[in-house]
PDB file of C-alpha atoms in Angstrom:
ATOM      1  CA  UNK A   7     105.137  94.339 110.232  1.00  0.00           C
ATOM      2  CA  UNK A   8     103.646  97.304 109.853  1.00  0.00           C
ATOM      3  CA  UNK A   9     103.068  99.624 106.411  1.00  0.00           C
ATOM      4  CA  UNK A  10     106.058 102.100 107.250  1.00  0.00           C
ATOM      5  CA  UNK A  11     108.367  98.759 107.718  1.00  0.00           C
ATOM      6  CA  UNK A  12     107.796  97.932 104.125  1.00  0.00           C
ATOM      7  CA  UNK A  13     111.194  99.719 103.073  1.00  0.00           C
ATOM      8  CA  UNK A  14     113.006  98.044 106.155  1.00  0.00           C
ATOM      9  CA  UNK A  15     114.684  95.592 103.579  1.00  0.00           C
ATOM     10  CA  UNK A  16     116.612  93.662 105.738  1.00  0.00           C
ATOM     11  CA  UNK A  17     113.730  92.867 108.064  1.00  0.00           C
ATOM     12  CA  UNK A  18     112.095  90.599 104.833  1.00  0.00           C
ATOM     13  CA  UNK A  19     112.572  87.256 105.096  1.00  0.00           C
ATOM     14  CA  UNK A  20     114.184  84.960 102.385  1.00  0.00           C
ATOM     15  CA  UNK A  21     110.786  83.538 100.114  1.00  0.00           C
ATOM     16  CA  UNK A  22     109.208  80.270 100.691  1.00  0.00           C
ATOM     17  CA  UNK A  23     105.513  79.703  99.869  1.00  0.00           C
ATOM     18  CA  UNK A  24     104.766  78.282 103.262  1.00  0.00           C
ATOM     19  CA  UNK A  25     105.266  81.941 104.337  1.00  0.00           C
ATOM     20  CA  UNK A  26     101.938  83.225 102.329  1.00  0.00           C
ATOM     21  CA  UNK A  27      99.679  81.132 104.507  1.00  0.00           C
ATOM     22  CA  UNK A  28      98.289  83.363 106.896  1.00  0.00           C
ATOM     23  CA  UNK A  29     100.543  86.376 105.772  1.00  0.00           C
ATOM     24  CA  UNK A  30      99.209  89.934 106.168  1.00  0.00           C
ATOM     25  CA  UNK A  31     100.077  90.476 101.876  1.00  0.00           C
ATOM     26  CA  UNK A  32     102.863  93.219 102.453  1.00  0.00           C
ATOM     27  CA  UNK A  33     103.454  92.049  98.800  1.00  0.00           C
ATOM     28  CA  UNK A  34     100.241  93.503  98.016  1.00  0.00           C
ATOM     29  CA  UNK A  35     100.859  97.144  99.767  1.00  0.00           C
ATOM     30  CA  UNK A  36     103.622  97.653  97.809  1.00  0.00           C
ATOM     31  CA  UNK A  37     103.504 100.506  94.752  1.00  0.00           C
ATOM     32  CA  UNK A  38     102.402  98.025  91.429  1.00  0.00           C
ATOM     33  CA  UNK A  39     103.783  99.118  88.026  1.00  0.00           C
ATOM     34  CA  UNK A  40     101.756  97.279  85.116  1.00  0.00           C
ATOM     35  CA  UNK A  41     102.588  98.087  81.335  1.00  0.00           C
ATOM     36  CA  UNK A  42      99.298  98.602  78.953  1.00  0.00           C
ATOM     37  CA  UNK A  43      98.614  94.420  78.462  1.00  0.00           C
ATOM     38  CA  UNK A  44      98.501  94.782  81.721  1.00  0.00           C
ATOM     39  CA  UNK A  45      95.914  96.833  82.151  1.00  0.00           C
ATOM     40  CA  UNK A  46      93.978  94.983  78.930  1.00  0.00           C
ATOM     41  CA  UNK A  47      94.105  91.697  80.991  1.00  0.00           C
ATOM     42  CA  UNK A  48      92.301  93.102  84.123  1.00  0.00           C
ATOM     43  CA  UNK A  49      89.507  94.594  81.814  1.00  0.00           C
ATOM     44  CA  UNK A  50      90.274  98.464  82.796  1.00  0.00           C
ATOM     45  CA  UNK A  51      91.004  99.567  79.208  1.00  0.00           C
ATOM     46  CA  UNK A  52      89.804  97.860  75.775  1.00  0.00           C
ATOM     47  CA  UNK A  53      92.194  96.773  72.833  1.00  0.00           C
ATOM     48  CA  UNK A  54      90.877 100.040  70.961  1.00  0.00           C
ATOM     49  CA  UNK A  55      91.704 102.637  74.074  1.00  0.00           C
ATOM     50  CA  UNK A  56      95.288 100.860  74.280  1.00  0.00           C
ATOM     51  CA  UNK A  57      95.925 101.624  70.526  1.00  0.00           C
ATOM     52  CA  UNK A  58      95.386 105.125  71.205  1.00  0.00           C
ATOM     53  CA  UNK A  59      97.870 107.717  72.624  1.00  0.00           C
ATOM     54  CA  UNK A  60      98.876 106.242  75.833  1.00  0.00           C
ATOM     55  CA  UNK A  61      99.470 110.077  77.440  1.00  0.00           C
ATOM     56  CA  UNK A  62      96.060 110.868  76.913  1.00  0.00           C
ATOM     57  CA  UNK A  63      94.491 107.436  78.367  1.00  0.00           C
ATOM     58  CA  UNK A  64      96.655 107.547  81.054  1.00  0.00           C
ATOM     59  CA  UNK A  65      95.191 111.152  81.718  1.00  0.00           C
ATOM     60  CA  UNK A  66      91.718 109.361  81.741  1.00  0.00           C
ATOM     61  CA  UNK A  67      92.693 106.620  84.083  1.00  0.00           C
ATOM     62  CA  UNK A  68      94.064 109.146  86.660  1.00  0.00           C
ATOM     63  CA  UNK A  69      90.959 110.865  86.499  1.00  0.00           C
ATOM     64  CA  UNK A  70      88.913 107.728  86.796  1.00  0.00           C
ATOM     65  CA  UNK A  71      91.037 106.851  89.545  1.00  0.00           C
ATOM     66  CA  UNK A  72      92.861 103.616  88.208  1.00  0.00           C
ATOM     67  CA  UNK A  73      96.386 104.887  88.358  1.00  0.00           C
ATOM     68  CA  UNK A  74      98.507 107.239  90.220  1.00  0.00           C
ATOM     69  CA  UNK A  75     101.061 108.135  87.699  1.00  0.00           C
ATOM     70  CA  UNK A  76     102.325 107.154  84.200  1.00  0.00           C
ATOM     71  CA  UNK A  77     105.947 107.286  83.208  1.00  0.00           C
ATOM     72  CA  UNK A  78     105.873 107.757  79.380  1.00  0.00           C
ATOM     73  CA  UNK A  79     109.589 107.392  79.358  1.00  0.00           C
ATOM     74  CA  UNK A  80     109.064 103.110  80.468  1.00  0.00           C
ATOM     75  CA  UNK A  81     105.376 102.652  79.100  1.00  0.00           C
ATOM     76  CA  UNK A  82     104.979 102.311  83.020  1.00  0.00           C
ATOM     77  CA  UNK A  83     101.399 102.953  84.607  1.00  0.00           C
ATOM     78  CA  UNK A  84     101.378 102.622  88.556  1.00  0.00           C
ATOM     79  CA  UNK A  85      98.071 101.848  89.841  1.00  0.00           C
ATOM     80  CA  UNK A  86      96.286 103.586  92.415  1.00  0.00           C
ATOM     81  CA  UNK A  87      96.131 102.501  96.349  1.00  0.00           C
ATOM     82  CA  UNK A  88      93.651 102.195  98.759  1.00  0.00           C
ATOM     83  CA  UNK A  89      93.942 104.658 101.675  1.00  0.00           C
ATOM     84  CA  UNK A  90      95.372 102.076 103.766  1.00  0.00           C
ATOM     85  CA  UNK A  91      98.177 101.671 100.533  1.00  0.00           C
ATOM     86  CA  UNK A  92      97.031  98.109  99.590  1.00  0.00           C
ATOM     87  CA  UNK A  93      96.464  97.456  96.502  1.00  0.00           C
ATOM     88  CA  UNK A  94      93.055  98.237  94.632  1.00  0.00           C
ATOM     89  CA  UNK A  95      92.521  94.618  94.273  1.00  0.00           C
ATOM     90  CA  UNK A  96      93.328  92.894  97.962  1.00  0.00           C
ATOM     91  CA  UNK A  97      90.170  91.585  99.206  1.00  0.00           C
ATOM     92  CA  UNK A  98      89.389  92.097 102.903  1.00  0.00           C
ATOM     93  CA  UNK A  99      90.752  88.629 103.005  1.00  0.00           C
ATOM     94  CA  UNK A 100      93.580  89.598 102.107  1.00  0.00           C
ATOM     95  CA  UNK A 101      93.501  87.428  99.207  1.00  0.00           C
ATOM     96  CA  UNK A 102      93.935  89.106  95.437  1.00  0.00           C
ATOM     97  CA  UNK A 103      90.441  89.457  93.829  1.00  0.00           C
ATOM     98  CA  UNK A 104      91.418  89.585  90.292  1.00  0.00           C
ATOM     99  CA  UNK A 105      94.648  86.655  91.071  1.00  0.00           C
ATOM    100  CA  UNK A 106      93.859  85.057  87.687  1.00  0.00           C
ATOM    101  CA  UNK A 107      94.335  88.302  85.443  1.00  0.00           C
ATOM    102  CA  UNK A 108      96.620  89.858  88.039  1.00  0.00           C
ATOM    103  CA  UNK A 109      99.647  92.023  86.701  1.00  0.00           C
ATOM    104  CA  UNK A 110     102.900  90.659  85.260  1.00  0.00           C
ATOM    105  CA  UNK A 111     104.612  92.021  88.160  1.00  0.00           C
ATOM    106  CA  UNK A 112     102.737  90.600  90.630  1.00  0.00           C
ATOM    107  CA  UNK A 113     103.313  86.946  89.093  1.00  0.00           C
ATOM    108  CA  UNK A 114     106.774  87.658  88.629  1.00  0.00           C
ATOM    109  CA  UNK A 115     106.766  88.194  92.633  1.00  0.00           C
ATOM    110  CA  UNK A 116     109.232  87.905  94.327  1.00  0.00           C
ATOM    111  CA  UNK A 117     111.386  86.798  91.752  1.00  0.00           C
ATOM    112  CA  UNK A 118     111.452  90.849  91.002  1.00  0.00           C
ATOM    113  CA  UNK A 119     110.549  93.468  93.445  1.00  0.00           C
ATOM    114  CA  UNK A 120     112.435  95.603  95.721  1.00  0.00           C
ATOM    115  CA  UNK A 121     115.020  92.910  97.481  1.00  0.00           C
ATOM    116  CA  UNK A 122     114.547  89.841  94.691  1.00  0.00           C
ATOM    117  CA  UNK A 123     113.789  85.979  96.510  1.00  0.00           C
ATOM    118  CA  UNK A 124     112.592  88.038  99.421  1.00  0.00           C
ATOM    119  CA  UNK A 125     109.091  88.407 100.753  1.00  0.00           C
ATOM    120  CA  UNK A 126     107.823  91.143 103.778  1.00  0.00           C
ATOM    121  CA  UNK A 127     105.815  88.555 105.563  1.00  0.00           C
ATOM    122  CA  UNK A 128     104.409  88.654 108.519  1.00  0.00           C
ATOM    123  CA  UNK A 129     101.380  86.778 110.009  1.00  0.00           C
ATOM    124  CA  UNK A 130      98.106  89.099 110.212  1.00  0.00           C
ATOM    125  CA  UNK A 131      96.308  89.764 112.977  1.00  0.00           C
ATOM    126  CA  UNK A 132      92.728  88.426 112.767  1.00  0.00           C
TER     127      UNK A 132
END
């Protein structure tokens, strides 16, 4: 499957964990919202920057390159892509390199997510 088949909903199969095993972690190229614990868990900002005015942090992260955008309006940070869109944190593996601090979002997957109890996979090619 390739990147640009990501919104091809119907094309994702139903989830079963067998289907990770080999998979190419389309899960992982998808867009990944994480709220301000979030982003205390994987060590990008300290307790003391997340008591601050989120606006202004989220300014900072931008420019540091951590996130794309910040919706004040959800308390909503979207962090930023490799070129290739996979997430900052796929290894070349493609296994996640922070799995044990990873988002809420992405444990919550795919019980949430774009088409909920579905998955995009698709073996990789090695």
């Amino acid at each position: 499957m390739s990147l640009g088949s990501l919104d091809q909903l119907s094309r994702w199969s139903r989830f079963r964990p067998s289907l990770c095993k080999g998979c190419w972690a389309g899960c992982c190229h998808l867009p990944v919202e994480v709220t301000i614990d979030d982003l205390n868990r994987l060590g990008l900002v300290s307790l003391d920057e997340s008591s601050r005015g989120l606006k202004k942090l989220a300014r900072k992260l931008q420019s540091d390159g951590v996130i794309k955008h910040y919706r004040p309006s959800s308390g909503l940070f979207t962090l930023s892509q490799k070129p290739s869109g996979a997430c900052h944190f796929l290894g070349a593996d493609y296994r996640c390199t922070v799995y044990e601090k990873r988002p809420q979002v992405c444990r919550r997957f795919p019980e949430v997510g774009p088409r909920p109890g579905y998955c995009p996979a698709r073996p990789h090619k090695v």
